[in-house]
Amino acid sequence: MKAVLLTKHGGPEVLSYGEAPDPTAGPGEVVVDIHAASVNAADYKVRLGSARSTLQFPYILGRDFSGVVSAVGPGVTDLAVGDAVFGVCDQGVEGAYAEKIAIKAAIIAKKPDRLGHAEAAAMALTGLTALWALEDTAQLKAGETILIQGGAGGVAGFGIQLAKHLGATVITTASANNHDYVRSLGADRVIDYNAEDFTKAVADCDVVFDTVGGDVQIRSYAVLKPGGRLVWIAAAPEGSQPPRSDVKVLRPGVARDRKHLERIVELLDAGAVWPPNLIRYKLTDAAEAHRVSESRHLRGKLVFEVR
Ligand SMILES: NC(=O)c1ccc[n+]([C@@H]2O[C@H](COP(=O)([O-])OP(=O)(O)OC[C@H]3O[C@@H](n4cnc5c(N)ncnc54)[C@H](OP(=O)(O)O)[C@@H]3O)[C@@H](O)[C@H]2O)c1
């Protein structure tokens, strides 16, 4: 099969398009012929070598995908060859920038017909992460106010839609050229973080969802009410400590399972969430997609259309 190969750690140019062995379905696994895979911010971090230093090269990046089951391993009874599915690789496992992947059947779900493969791939890890962060971890409730940092990004975009559906008032930060986009996702109020200090513009939030990290996370404490919750998926500066002890600091585990993927489908059916803005690439354009991802100013999701 063809795949994007990471040959060593480094800049986007270390990604090359080439041959990799076809995967086979072990017990409890299926092989999926990938139609679309998404680019997540984690991918460029792994490429640069910041996540793990023990990769076996050539290494295949990519955490989420959508495609069609082409082989079924022993013990799999709930999926069959020909089923359209989408999913997220198990924690610590990657390999979706490829024409095929072997994956545990139990952690993928059937793709609804009305959702294209690119759209499904784009909503898999982002949806899973936002669900774990806002429903399972922060336990966001109707009537609460949430500030979502980085609203135009992949996870935050799903988060805005989900928070709105749960009945929260949603404030988000975005560059001016993304304000119409985040409003279209349901944001009640948008702060241009380049022009306005969000710590002066917002106060008394029940929840902050930080998808930006760094200094933004440290400054976010200022907008929480006593007893508020800060849930984060992008790290604060190394060695920094939470500046308040009267709020909860939470990091979602983001376990992979079918239940959360089916929750994404349920939310789609309810009209509560819909696909993000998509920027489409071919696998041969992986270096360019990584340049855009690493710039940290994309709108929505970057996806590879694989076949
Ligand atoms: N399991 C997990 O824990 C998990 C899962 C998924 C992602 N993550 C992490 O979560 C983070 C977000 O991931 P993602 O894929 O959603 O990111 P992304 O789609 O790459 O998000 C980039 C977005 O951030 C916005 N942005 C950049 N700087 C900002 C700032 N100072 N204030 C407000 N917005 C800003 C940009 O919008 P503008 O152009 O408007 O600035 C852009 O839309 C990454 O660090 C990723 O590694 C963790």
Coordinates of C-alpha atoms and ligand atoms in Angstrom, one line a residue:
M1 CA 0.0 0.0 0.0
K2 CA 1.0 3.7 -0.3
A3 CA 1.5 5.8 2.8
V4 CA 3.1 8.9 4.1
L5 CA 6.4 7.9 5.7
L6 CA 8.2 9.8 8.4
T7 CA 11.8 8.8 7.8
K8 CA 13.3 10.8 10.7
H9 CA 12.3 13.7 13.0
G10 CA 12.4 17.1 11.5
G11 CA 10.6 19.7 9.4
P12 CA 7.7 18.9 7.0
E13 CA 10.1 17.9 4.3
V14 CA 11.0 14.7 6.1
L15 CA 7.6 13.3 5.1
S16 CA 7.7 11.2 2.0
Y17 CA 5.1 9.3 0.0
G18 CA 6.0 5.7 -0.6
E19 CA 5.4 2.0 -0.2
A20 CA 4.6 0.4 3.2
P21 CA 3.6 -3.2 4.0
D22 CA -0.1 -4.1 3.8
P23 CA -1.6 -4.6 7.3
T24 CA -3.4 -7.8 8.2
A25 CA -6.3 -8.2 10.6
G26 CA -5.3 -9.9 13.9
P27 CA -7.9 -11.3 16.4
G28 CA -10.5 -8.7 17.1
E29 CA -9.3 -6.4 14.4
V30 CA -10.4 -5.3 10.9
V31 CA -8.5 -3.9 8.0
V32 CA -10.0 -0.6 6.8
D33 CA -9.3 0.7 3.3
I34 CA -8.9 4.4 4.2
H35 CA -10.8 6.9 2.1
A36 CA -9.9 10.0 4.2
A37 CA -7.6 10.7 7.2
S38 CA -7.3 13.9 9.2
V39 CA -4.4 16.0 10.2
N40 CA -4.3 16.7 14.0
A41 CA -2.0 19.2 15.7
A42 CA -0.4 16.2 17.5
D43 CA 0.9 14.9 14.2
Y44 CA 3.4 17.7 13.6
K45 CA 4.5 17.4 17.3
V46 CA 5.3 13.7 16.8
R47 CA 7.0 14.6 13.5
L48 CA 9.2 17.1 15.3
G49 CA 10.1 14.5 17.9
S50 CA 8.4 16.1 20.9
A51 CA 6.0 13.4 21.8
R52 CA 8.1 10.1 21.7
S53 CA 11.7 9.5 20.9
T54 CA 11.4 5.8 20.4
L55 CA 9.7 5.6 17.0
Q56 CA 10.7 2.9 14.5
F57 CA 11.3 4.6 11.2
P58 CA 9.8 4.7 8.7
Y59 CA 6.8 5.6 10.8
I60 CA 3.3 6.3 9.7
L61 CA 1.5 9.3 11.4
G62 CA -2.2 9.9 11.6
R63 CA -4.8 9.2 14.3
D64 CA -8.2 9.3 12.7
F65 CA -9.7 8.1 9.5
S66 CA -12.9 7.0 7.6
G67 CA -13.0 4.2 5.1
V68 CA -14.5 0.8 4.3
V69 CA -13.8 -2.6 6.0
S70 CA -11.8 -4.8 3.6
A71 CA -10.9 -7.7 5.9
V72 CA -12.2 -9.1 9.2
G73 CA -10.0 -10.8 11.8
P74 CA -10.9 -13.8 14.0
G75 CA -13.6 -13.0 16.6
V76 CA -15.1 -10.0 14.9
T77 CA -18.8 -10.4 14.5
D78 CA -20.2 -6.9 14.6
L79 CA -18.5 -5.5 11.4
A80 CA -18.3 -7.0 7.9
V81 CA -16.4 -6.5 4.7
G82 CA -18.0 -3.5 2.9
D83 CA -19.1 -1.6 6.1
A84 CA -18.2 2.1 6.0
V85 CA -16.6 3.0 9.3
F86 CA -14.7 5.8 11.0
G87 CA -12.6 5.9 14.1
V88 CA -9.5 7.0 16.0
C89 CA -6.4 4.8 16.6
D90 CA -5.8 3.4 20.0
Q91 CA -3.8 5.6 22.4
G92 CA -0.1 5.4 21.5
V93 CA -0.9 4.0 18.1
E94 CA -0.9 5.8 14.7
G95 CA -0.9 5.0 11.0
A96 CA -3.8 6.7 9.3
Y97 CA -1.8 8.6 6.7
A98 CA -2.1 5.4 4.5
E99 CA -4.3 3.5 2.1
K100 CA -5.0 0.8 4.8
I101 CA -5.0 0.4 8.5
A102 CA -5.6 -2.6 10.9
I103 CA -7.5 -1.6 14.0
K104 CA -9.5 -3.1 16.9
A105 CA -13.1 -3.4 15.7
A106 CA -14.3 -2.4 19.2
I107 CA -13.0 1.2 18.9
I108 CA -14.5 2.1 15.5
A109 CA -18.1 2.8 14.5
K110 CA -20.2 2.7 11.4
K111 CA -20.2 5.9 9.4
P112 CA -23.6 7.3 8.6
D113 CA -24.3 7.3 4.8
R114 CA -25.0 11.0 4.8
L115 CA -21.6 11.9 6.1
G116 CA -18.8 11.9 3.6
H117 CA -15.5 10.1 4.4
A118 CA -13.6 13.4 4.7
E119 CA -16.2 14.9 7.0
A120 CA -16.2 11.7 9.2
A121 CA -12.5 11.6 9.5
A122 CA -12.5 15.3 10.4
M123 CA -15.0 14.8 13.2
A124 CA -13.5 11.6 14.8
L125 CA -10.7 12.7 17.1
T126 CA -12.0 16.3 17.4
G127 CA -15.4 15.0 18.4
L128 CA -14.1 12.3 20.8
T129 CA -11.8 14.9 22.5
A130 CA -14.5 17.5 22.8
L131 CA -17.0 15.0 24.2
W132 CA -14.6 13.7 26.8
A133 CA -13.6 17.2 27.7
L134 CA -17.0 18.8 28.0
E135 CA -19.5 16.0 28.8
D136 CA -17.4 13.5 30.7
T137 CA -14.8 15.7 32.4
A138 CA -16.1 19.3 32.8
Q139 CA -19.7 18.0 33.0
L140 CA -20.9 21.2 31.4
K141 CA -24.5 22.0 32.3
A142 CA -27.3 24.1 30.8
G143 CA -27.2 27.7 32.0
E144 CA -23.4 27.7 32.6
T145 CA -21.0 30.0 30.8
I146 CA -17.9 28.6 29.0
L147 CA -14.9 30.3 27.4
I148 CA -13.5 28.1 24.7
Q149 CA -10.0 29.1 23.7
G150 CA -9.0 28.8 20.0
G151 CA -12.6 28.6 18.6
A152 CA -11.6 28.2 14.9
G153 CA -9.6 25.1 15.5
G154 CA -10.7 21.5 15.1
V155 CA -11.5 20.4 18.7
A156 CA -12.7 23.9 19.8
G157 CA -15.1 24.1 16.8
F158 CA -16.8 20.8 17.8
G159 CA -16.7 22.1 21.4
I160 CA -18.6 25.3 20.5
Q161 CA -21.3 23.3 18.9
L162 CA -21.5 20.8 21.7
A163 CA -21.5 23.4 24.5
K164 CA -24.3 25.3 22.7
H165 CA -26.3 22.0 22.4
L166 CA -25.8 21.4 26.1
G167 CA -27.4 24.8 26.8
A168 CA -24.3 26.8 27.8
T169 CA -23.5 30.4 26.9
V170 CA -20.5 30.1 24.7
I171 CA -17.7 32.7 24.5
T172 CA -14.7 32.0 22.3
T173 CA -11.5 33.6 21.1
A174 CA -10.5 33.8 17.5
S175 CA -8.6 36.0 15.0
A176 CA -10.9 38.6 13.3
N177 CA -11.1 36.7 10.0
N178 CA -12.5 33.7 11.8
H179 CA -15.3 35.5 13.7
D180 CA -18.1 34.7 11.2
Y181 CA -17.0 31.1 11.2
V182 CA -17.1 30.6 15.0
R183 CA -20.4 32.5 15.1
S184 CA -21.8 30.1 12.5
L185 CA -20.8 27.2 14.8
G186 CA -22.9 28.8 17.6
A187 CA -20.6 31.1 19.6
D188 CA -22.7 33.7 21.5
R189 CA -19.7 36.0 21.9
V190 CA -16.4 36.2 20.1
I191 CA -13.2 37.9 21.3
D192 CA -10.5 39.0 18.9
Y193 CA -7.6 37.9 21.0
N194 CA -5.2 40.0 18.9
A195 CA -7.1 43.2 19.6
E196 CA -8.6 42.6 23.1
D197 CA -7.3 41.2 26.3
F198 CA -9.7 38.3 27.1
T199 CA -9.0 38.5 30.8
K200 CA -10.5 42.1 30.8
A201 CA -13.4 41.2 28.5
V202 CA -14.7 38.1 30.3
A203 CA -15.3 37.3 33.9
D204 CA -17.1 34.7 36.1
C205 CA -17.0 31.8 33.7
D206 CA -18.1 28.4 35.0
V207 CA -15.7 26.6 32.6
V208 CA -12.7 27.4 30.4
F209 CA -11.9 24.8 27.7
D210 CA -8.3 25.5 26.7
T211 CA -7.2 24.2 23.3
V212 CA -4.4 26.7 22.9
G213 CA -2.2 26.2 25.9
G214 CA 0.9 28.1 26.9
D215 CA 0.5 31.5 28.4
V216 CA -3.2 31.5 27.3
Q217 CA -3.9 28.8 29.8
I218 CA -2.2 30.6 32.7
R219 CA -4.2 33.8 31.9
S220 CA -7.4 31.8 31.6
Y221 CA -7.6 31.3 35.4
A222 CA -8.5 35.0 35.7
V223 CA -11.9 34.6 34.1
L224 CA -13.1 31.7 36.2
K225 CA -15.6 32.1 39.0
P226 CA -14.6 30.5 42.4
G227 CA -15.3 26.8 42.1
G228 CA -15.0 27.0 38.3
R229 CA -13.4 24.3 36.1
L230 CA -10.4 24.7 33.7
V231 CA -10.3 21.7 31.3
W232 CA -7.3 21.6 29.1
I233 CA -5.9 19.6 26.1
A234 CA -3.0 21.9 25.2
A235 CA -0.3 22.2 27.9
A236 CA 0.6 25.2 30.0
P237 CA 4.3 26.3 30.0
E238 CA 6.5 23.6 31.4
G239 CA 7.0 24.0 35.1
S240 CA 4.2 26.5 35.6
Q241 CA 1.7 26.0 38.4
P242 CA -2.0 26.9 38.5
P243 CA -2.2 30.4 39.9
R244 CA -5.5 29.7 41.8
S245 CA -6.5 26.9 44.3
D246 CA -10.2 27.7 44.3
V247 CA -10.8 26.2 40.9
K248 CA -10.6 22.7 39.5
V249 CA -8.0 21.9 36.8
L250 CA -9.0 18.9 34.7
R251 CA -7.4 17.0 31.8
P252 CA -9.6 14.6 29.9
G253 CA -8.3 11.1 29.3
V254 CA -9.8 10.8 25.8
A255 CA -10.2 7.0 25.8
R256 CA -11.0 5.4 22.4
D257 CA -14.3 3.6 22.3
R258 CA -17.2 3.0 20.0
K259 CA -19.7 4.6 22.4
H260 CA -18.2 8.1 22.0
L261 CA -18.1 7.8 18.2
E262 CA -21.8 6.8 18.3
R263 CA -22.5 9.8 20.4
I264 CA -21.0 12.0 17.6
V265 CA -23.4 10.3 15.2
E266 CA -26.3 10.9 17.6
L267 CA -25.4 14.6 17.8
L268 CA -25.3 14.7 14.0
D269 CA -28.7 13.1 13.8
A270 CA -30.0 15.7 16.3
G271 CA -28.6 18.5 14.1
A272 CA -26.5 19.6 17.1
V273 CA -23.1 19.2 15.3
W274 CA -22.1 19.3 11.7
P275 CA -18.8 19.0 9.9
P276 CA -16.2 21.7 10.2
N277 CA -14.7 23.8 7.4
L278 CA -12.5 21.3 5.5
I279 CA -9.2 22.0 3.8
R280 CA -8.5 19.0 1.5
Y281 CA -5.2 17.5 0.5
K282 CA -3.9 14.4 -1.2
L283 CA -1.4 12.1 0.7
T284 CA 1.3 13.4 -1.7
D285 CA 0.8 16.9 -0.2
A286 CA 1.5 15.9 3.4
A287 CA 4.4 18.3 3.8
E288 CA 2.2 21.2 2.8
A289 CA -0.6 20.1 5.1
H290 CA 1.9 19.9 8.0
R291 CA 3.1 23.5 7.2
V292 CA -0.4 24.8 7.6
S293 CA -1.1 22.7 10.7
E294 CA 2.1 23.9 12.4
S295 CA 1.2 27.5 11.6
R296 CA -1.6 27.1 14.2
H297 CA -3.9 29.4 12.3
L298 CA -6.1 27.1 10.2
R299 CA -9.9 27.2 10.1
G300 CA -11.6 23.9 10.9
K301 CA -9.8 20.7 9.8
L302 CA -7.1 19.6 7.3
V303 CA -8.0 16.3 5.7
F304 CA -6.3 13.9 3.3
E305 CA -8.5 12.4 0.6
V306 CA -6.8 9.1 0.2
R307 CA -8.8 7.4 -2.6
Ligands
LIG1 N1 -6.3 13.9 23.5 C1 -5.8 15.2 23.6 O1 -5.5 15.6 24.7 C2 -5.9 16.1 22.4 C3 -6.7 15.7 21.3 C4 -6.7 16.6 20.3 C5 -5.9 17.8 20.3 N2 -5.1 18.0 21.4 C6 -4.3 19.3 21.4 O2 -5.2 20.3 21.5 C7 -4.7 21.5 20.7 C8 -5.7 21.9 19.7 O3 -5.8 20.9 18.7 P1 -6.6 21.2 17.4 O4 -6.3 20.1 16.5 O5 -8.0 21.5 17.7 O6 -5.9 22.5 16.9 P2 -6.0 23.2 15.5 O7 -7.2 22.8 14.8 O8 -4.7 23.1 14.9 O9 -6.2 24.7 16.1 C9 -5.5 25.8 15.7 C10 -6.4 27.0 16.0 O10 -6.0 27.7 17.1 C11 -6.3 29.0 17.0 N3 -5.4 29.8 17.8 C12 -4.0 29.8 17.7 N4 -3.5 30.6 18.6 C13 -4.6 31.1 19.3 C14 -4.7 32.0 20.4 N5 -3.6 32.6 21.0 N6 -5.9 32.3 20.9 C15 -7.0 31.8 20.3 N7 -7.0 30.9 19.3 C16 -5.7 30.6 18.8 C17 -6.2 29.3 15.5 O11 -7.3 30.2 15.1 P3 -6.9 31.7 14.7 O12 -6.4 31.7 13.3 O13 -8.3 32.4 14.8 O14 -5.9 32.2 15.7 C18 -6.5 27.9 14.9 O15 -7.8 27.8 14.4 C19 -3.3 21.0 20.2 O16 -2.3 21.4 21.0 C20 -3.5 19.5 20.2 O17 -2.2 18.8 20.3 C21 -5.1 17.2 22.4

